[in-house]
Short mmCIF file of C-alpha atoms in Angstrom, two decimals:
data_model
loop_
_atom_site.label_atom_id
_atom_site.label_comp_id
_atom_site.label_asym_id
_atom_site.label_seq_id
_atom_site.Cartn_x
_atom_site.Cartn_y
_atom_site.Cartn_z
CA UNK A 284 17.24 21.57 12.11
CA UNK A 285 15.32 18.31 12.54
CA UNK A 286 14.18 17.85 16.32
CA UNK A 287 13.02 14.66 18.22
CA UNK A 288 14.37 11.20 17.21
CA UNK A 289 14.65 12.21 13.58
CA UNK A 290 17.38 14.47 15.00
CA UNK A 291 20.54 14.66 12.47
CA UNK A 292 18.79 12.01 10.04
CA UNK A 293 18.52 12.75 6.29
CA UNK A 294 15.19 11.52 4.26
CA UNK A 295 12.22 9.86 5.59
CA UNK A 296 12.73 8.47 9.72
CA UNK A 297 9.90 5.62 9.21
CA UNK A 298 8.85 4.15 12.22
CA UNK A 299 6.24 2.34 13.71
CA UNK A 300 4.55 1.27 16.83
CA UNK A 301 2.18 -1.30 18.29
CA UNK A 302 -0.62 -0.15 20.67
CA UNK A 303 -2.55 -2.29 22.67
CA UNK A 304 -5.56 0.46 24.05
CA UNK A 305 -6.47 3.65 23.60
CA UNK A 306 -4.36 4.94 26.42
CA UNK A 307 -1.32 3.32 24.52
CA UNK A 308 -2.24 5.26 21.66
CA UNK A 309 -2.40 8.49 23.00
CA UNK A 310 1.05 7.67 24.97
CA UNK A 311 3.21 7.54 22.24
CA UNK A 312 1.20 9.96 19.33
CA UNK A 313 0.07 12.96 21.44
CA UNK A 314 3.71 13.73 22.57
CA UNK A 315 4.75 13.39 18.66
CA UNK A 316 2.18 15.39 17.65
CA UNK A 317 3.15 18.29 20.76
CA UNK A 318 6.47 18.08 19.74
CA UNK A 319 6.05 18.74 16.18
CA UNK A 320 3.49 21.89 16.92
CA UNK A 321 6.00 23.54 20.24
CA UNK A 322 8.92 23.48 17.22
CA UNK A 323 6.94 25.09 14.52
CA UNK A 324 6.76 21.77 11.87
CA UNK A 325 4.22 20.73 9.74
CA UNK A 326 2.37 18.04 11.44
CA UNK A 327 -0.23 15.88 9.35
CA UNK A 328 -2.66 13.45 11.32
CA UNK A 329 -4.42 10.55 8.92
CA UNK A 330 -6.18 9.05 10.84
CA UNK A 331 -9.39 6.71 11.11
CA UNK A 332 -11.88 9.06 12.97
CA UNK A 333 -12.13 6.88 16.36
CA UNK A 334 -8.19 7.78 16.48
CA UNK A 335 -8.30 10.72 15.24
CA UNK A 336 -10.56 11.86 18.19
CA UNK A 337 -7.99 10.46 20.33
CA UNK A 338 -5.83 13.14 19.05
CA UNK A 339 -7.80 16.00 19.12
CA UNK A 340 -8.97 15.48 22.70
CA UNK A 341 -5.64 15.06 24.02
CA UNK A 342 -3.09 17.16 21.97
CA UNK A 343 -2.21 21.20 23.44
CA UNK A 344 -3.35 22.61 20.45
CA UNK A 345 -5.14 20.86 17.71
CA UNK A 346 -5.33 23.70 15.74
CA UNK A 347 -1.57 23.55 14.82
CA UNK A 348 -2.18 20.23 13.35
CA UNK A 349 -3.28 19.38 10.06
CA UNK A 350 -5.95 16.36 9.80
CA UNK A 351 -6.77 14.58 6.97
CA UNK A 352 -9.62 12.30 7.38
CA UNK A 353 -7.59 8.37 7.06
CA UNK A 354 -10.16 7.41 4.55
CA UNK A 355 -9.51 10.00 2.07
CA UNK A 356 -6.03 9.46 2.40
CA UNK A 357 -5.51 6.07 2.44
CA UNK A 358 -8.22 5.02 -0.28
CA UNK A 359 -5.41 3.00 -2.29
CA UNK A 360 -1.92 2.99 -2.57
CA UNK A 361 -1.02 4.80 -5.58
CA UNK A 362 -3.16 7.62 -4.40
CA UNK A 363 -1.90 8.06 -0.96
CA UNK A 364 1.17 8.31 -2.45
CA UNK A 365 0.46 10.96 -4.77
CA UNK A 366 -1.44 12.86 -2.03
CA UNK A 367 1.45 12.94 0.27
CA UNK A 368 3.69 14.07 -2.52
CA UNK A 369 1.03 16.95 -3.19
CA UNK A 370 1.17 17.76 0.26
CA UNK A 371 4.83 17.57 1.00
CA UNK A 372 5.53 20.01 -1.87
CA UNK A 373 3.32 23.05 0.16
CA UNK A 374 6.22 22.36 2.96
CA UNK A 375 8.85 22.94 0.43
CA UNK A 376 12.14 24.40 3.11
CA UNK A 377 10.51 23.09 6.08
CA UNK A 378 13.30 21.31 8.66
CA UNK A 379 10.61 18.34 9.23
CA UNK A 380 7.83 17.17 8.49
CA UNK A 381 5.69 14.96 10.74
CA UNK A 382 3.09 12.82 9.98
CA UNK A 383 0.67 10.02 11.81
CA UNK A 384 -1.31 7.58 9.28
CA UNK A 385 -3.34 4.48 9.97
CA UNK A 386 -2.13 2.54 7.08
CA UNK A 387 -5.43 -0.38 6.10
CA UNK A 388 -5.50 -3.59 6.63
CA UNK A 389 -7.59 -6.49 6.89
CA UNK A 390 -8.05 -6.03 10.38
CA UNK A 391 -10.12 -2.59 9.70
CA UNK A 392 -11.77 -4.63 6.53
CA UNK A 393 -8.90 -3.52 3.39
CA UNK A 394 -6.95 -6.27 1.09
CA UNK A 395 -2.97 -6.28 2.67
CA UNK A 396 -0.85 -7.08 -0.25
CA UNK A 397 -0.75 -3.38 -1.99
CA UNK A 398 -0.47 -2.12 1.48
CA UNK A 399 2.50 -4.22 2.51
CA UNK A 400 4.14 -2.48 -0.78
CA UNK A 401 3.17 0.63 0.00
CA UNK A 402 4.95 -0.01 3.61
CA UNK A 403 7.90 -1.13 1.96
CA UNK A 404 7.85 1.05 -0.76
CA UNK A 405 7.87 4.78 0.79
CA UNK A 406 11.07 4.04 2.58
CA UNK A 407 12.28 5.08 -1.17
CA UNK A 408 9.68 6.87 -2.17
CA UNK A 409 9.61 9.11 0.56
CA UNK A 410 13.27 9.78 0.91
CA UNK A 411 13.72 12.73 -0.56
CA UNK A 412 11.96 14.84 2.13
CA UNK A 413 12.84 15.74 5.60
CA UNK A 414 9.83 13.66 6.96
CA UNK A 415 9.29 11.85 9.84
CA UNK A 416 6.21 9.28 9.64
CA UNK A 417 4.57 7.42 12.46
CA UNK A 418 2.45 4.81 11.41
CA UNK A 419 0.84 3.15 14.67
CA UNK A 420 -0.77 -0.11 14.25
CA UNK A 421 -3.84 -1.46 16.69
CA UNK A 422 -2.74 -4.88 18.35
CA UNK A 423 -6.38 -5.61 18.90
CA UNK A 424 -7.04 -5.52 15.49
CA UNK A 425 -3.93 -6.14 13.35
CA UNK A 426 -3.64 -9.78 11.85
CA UNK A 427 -0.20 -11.57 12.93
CA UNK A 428 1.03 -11.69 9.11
CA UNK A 429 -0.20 -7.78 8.92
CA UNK A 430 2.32 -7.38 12.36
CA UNK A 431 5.34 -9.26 10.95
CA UNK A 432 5.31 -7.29 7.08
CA UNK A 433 5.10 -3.78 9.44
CA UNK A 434 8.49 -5.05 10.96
CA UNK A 435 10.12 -5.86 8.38
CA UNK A 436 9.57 -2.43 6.42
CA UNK A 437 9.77 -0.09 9.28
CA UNK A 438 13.80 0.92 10.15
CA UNK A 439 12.73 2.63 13.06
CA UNK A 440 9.68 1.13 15.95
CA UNK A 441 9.09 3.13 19.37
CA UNK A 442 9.33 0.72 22.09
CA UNK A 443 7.19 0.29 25.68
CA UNK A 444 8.67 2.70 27.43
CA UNK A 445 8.33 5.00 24.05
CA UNK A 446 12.04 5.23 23.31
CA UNK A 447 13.07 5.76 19.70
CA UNK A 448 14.61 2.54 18.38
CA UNK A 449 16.52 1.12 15.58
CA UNK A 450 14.27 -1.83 15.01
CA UNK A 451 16.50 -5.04 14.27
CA UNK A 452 13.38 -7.11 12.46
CA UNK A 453 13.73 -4.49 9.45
CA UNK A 454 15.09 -5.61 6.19
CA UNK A 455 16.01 -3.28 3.18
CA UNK A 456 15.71 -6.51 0.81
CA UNK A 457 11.87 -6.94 -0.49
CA UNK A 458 10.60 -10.11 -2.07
CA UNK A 459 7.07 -11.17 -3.68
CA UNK A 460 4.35 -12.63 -0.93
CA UNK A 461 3.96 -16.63 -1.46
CA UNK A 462 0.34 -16.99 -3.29
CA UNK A 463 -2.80 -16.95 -0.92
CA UNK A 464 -5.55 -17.40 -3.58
CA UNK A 465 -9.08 -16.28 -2.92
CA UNK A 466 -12.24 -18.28 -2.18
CA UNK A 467 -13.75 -18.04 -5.65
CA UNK A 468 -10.51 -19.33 -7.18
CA UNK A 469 -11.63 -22.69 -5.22
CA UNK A 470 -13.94 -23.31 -8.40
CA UNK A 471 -13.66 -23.44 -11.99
CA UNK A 472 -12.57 -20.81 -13.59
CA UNK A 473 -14.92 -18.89 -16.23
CA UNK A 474 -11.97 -18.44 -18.82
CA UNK A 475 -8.83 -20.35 -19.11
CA UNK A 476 -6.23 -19.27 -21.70
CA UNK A 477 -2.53 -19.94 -22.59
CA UNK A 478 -0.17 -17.11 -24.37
CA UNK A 479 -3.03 -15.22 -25.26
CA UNK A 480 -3.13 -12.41 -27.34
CA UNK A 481 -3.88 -8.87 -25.54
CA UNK A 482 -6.82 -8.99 -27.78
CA UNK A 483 -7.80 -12.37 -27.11
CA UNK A 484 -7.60 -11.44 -23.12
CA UNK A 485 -9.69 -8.27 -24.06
CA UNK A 486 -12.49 -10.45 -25.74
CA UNK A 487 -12.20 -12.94 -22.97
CA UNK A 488 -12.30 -10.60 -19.81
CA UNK A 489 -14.84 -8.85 -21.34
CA UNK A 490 -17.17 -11.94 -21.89
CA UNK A 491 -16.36 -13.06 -18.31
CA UNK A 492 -18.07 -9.78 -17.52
CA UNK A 493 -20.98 -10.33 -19.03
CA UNK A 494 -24.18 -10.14 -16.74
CA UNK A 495 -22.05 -9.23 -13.95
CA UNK A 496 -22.97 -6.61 -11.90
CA UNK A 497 -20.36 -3.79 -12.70
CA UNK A 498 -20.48 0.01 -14.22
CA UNK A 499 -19.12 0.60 -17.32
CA UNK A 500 -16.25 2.24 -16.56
CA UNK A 501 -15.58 -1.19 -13.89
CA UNK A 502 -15.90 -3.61 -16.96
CA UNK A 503 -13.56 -1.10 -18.73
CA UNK A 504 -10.81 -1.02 -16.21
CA UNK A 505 -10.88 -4.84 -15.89
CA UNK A 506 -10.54 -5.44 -19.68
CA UNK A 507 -7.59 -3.04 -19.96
CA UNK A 508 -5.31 -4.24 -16.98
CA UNK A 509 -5.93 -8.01 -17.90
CA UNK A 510 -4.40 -7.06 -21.32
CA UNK A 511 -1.26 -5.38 -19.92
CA UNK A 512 -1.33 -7.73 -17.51
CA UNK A 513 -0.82 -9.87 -20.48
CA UNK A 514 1.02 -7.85 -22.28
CA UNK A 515 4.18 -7.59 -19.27
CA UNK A 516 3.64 -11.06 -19.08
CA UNK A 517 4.82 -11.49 -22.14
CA UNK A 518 7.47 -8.50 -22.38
CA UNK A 519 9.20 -9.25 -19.09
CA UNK A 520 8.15 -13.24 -17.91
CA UNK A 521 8.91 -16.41 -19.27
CA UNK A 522 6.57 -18.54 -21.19
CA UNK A 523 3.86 -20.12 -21.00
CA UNK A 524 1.38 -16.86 -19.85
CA UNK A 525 -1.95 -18.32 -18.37
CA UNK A 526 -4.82 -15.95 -17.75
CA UNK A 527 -7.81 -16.77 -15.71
CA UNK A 528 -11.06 -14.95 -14.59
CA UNK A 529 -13.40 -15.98 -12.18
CA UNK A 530 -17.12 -13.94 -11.41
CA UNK A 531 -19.72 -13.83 -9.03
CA UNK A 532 -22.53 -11.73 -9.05
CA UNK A 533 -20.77 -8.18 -8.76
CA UNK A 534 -17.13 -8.77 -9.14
CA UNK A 535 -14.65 -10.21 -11.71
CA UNK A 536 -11.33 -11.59 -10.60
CA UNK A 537 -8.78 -12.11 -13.44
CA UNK A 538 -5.19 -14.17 -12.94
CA UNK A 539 -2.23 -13.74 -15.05
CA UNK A 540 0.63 -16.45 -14.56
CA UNK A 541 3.91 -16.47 -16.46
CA UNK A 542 6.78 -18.50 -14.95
CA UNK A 543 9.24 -15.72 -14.37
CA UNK A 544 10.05 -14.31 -11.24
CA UNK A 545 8.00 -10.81 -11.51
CA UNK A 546 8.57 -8.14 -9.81
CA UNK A 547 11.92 -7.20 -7.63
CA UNK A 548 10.47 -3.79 -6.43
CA UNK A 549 8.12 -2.87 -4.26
CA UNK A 550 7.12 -0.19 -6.07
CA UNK A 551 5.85 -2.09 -8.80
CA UNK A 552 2.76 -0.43 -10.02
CA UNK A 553 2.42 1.80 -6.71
CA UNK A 554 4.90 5.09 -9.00
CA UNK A 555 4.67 5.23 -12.73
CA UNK A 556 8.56 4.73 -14.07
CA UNK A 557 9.96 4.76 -17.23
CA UNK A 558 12.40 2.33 -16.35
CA UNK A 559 10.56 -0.26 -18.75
CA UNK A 560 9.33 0.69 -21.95
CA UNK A 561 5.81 -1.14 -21.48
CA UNK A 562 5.30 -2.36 -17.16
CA UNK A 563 5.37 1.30 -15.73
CA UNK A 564 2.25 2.90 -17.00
CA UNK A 565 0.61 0.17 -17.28
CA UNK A 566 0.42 -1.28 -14.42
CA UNK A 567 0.38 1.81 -12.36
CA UNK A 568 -3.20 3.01 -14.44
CA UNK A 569 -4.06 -0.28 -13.29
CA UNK A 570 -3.21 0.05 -8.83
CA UNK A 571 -5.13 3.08 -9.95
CA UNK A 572 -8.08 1.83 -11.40
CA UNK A 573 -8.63 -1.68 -10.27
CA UNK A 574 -10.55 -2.54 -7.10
CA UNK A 575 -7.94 -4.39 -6.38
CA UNK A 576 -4.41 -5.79 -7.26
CA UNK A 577 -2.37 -8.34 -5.69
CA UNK A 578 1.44 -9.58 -6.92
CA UNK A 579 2.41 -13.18 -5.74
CA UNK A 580 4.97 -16.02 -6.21
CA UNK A 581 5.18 -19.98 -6.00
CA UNK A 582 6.07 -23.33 -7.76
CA UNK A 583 4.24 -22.13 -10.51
CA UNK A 584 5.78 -18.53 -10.74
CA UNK A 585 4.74 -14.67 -10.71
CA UNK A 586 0.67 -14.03 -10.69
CA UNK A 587 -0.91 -11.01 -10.71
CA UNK A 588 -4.66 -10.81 -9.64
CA UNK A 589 -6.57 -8.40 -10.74
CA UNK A 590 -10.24 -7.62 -9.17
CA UNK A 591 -13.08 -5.30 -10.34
CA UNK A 592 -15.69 -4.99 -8.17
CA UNK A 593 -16.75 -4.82 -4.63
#
C-alpha cells in the first residue's frame, strides 16, 4: 500500500517544491525521506552534493537511503531517463518508490529547454511505476522562466506549511518554447542552405567544423544529427527546410527551420518510439549525443538547434 500523500494514487505522484534556505530544504525533504525509510520503500536521493549533505546530516538513518550523486544522474535528459528506468526495474513489487532529484538548470549553469521536457515529459514516462518524485527547486537560484515551466508540469507542489497539494498552475497540454536564439546566432552564419540534401547538410556541417576545436567523435555527432535533423525536416515539416551553422573556436551550433509546427510531445527525442518510421531514433541518438539540443517555435516555424561542443 502506498503511504504519505501518494496514498491511494496510481503511477507517478510528481510534485514539486520551492525552497528559499537551507532550513527550507531540510523542512520539507528530510521528513519525505524518514517517511519513506520508517515504511520500508525504496528511497533514491539525486542530489547536487551541497544538498545532498543536507540530507545526510539530518535524515534518522541515511543508510536506508540510496544516493546517487545529482551529476551522474542528471548528465542529460535521455540518460536520466534511462537510469531511472534501470533503477526502477531492481524495485520491481515494491508499494512505492520515492525519489528526491535536483533537476539542472541555468541557475546551477545547464541549458533549460531539454530539461523543461524532461519535466513535462516523465509525468508519462514515469507512469507506469508506483513512484513518488520530489523534485525541489532553490528560489535563490532558479530563473523566473525556470519557476513558471516547473509549475506548469508538476500536478502536485508542497506548500509553506508543507501540506501536499493539488497544484492549480499545472497543465497536462505541452506546447513548443517561443525561440530564444543564442549570442553567436547575432552574426552571420558560416553556412546557409535551403532544402538541402542530407548529404549536402553532411558536407556542409562538416566544413563548418573545420579548424574548430572538437574530437572526432564531436564533429561526428554534429554531422549526423544535422542530417536527420534534415532529414525529419523534410519527412514530417513543411517546405522550405533552412539549415544554418554557426562556430566559434570550440563549438558548432547548427539550425534547422522548416515551417511546420514540429513537435506536439514532449517526449520528442527524450524516448526512442517507433511511432514514426524516421523522427524516433533519430533524434533520440541525437539528445544522446549532442552537447546540446533545443526545440522552438515562431513566425517563422519549428527550429531545432543543435550544439557540439562546450
Amino acid at each position: 500500500m502506498r503511504t504519505g500523500a501518494a496514498h491511494g494514487h496510481v503511477g507517478y505522484f510528481h510534485e514539486t517544491a520551492f525552497y528559499g534556505s537551507d532550513d527550507d530544504y531540510r523542512s520539507f525533504v528530510v521528513p519525505f525521506v524518514d517517511a519513506g525509510v520508517a515504511a520500508g520503500e525504496p528511497v533514491v536521493v539525486a542530489c547536487r552534493e551541497a544538498n545532498e549533505r543536507l540530507v545526510r546530516e539530518a535524515v534518522a538513518d541515511p543508510s536506508g537511503v540510496v544516493f546517487v550523486p545529482g551529476g551522474d544522474q542528471y548528465d542529460r535528459p535521455t540518460e536520466a531517463i534511462l537510469g531511472y528506468r534501470k533503477l526502477f526495474a531492481e524495485y520491481a513489487g515494491v508499494a512505492q518508490i520515492r525519489v528526491v532529484g535536483d533537476v539542472p538548470h541555468p541557475g546551477v549553469g545547464a541549458s533549460w529547454d531539454w530539461w523543461a521536457r524532461y519535466e513535462a515529459a516523465v509525468n508519462e514516462v514515469f507512469a507506469e511505476y508506483p513512484l513518488w518524485g520530489l523534485c525541489p527547486y532553490d528560489l535563490r537560484t532558479t530563473p523566473a522562466r525556470v519557476l513558471a515551466d516547473v509549475a506548469r508540469s508538476h500536478p502536485w507542489t508542497v506548500g509553506a506549511d508543507g501540506a501536499h497539494l493539488p497544484n492549480p498552475q499545472y497543465r497536462s497540454a505541452w506546447a513548443l518554447p517561443s525561440t530564444v536564439p543564442s549570442a553567436i546566432e547575432a552574426g552571420r552564419p558560416l553556412v546557409e542552405l535551403t532544402d538541402p540534401t542530407p548529404a549536402e547538410a553532411r558536407r556542409a556541417v562538416t566544413g563548418a567544423c573545420a579548424g574548430v576545436r572538437l574530437s572526432g567523435d564531436e564533429v561526428d555527432d554534429i554531422v549526423y544529427a544535422a542530417s536527420e535533423a534534415v532529414t525529419n525536416a523534410q519527412a514530417h515539416g513543411r517546405p522550405p527546410v533552412r539549415l544554418r551553422a554557426w562556430a566559434g573556436a570550440t563549438h558548432v551550433l547548427v539550425a534547422v527551420t522548416d515551417r511546420g509546427d514540429g513537435p506536439t510531445s514532449p517526449l520528442a527525442g527524450l524516448v526512442p518510439t517507433d511511432r514514426t518510421t524516421t523522427a524516433g531514433v533519430g533524434l533520440w541518438l541525437t539528445h544522446r549525443t549532442c552537447r546540446d539540443v533545443t526545440m522552438s517555435r515562431d513566425a517563422e516555424g519549428y527550429t531545432i538547434r543543435l550544439i557540439a561542443g562546450p
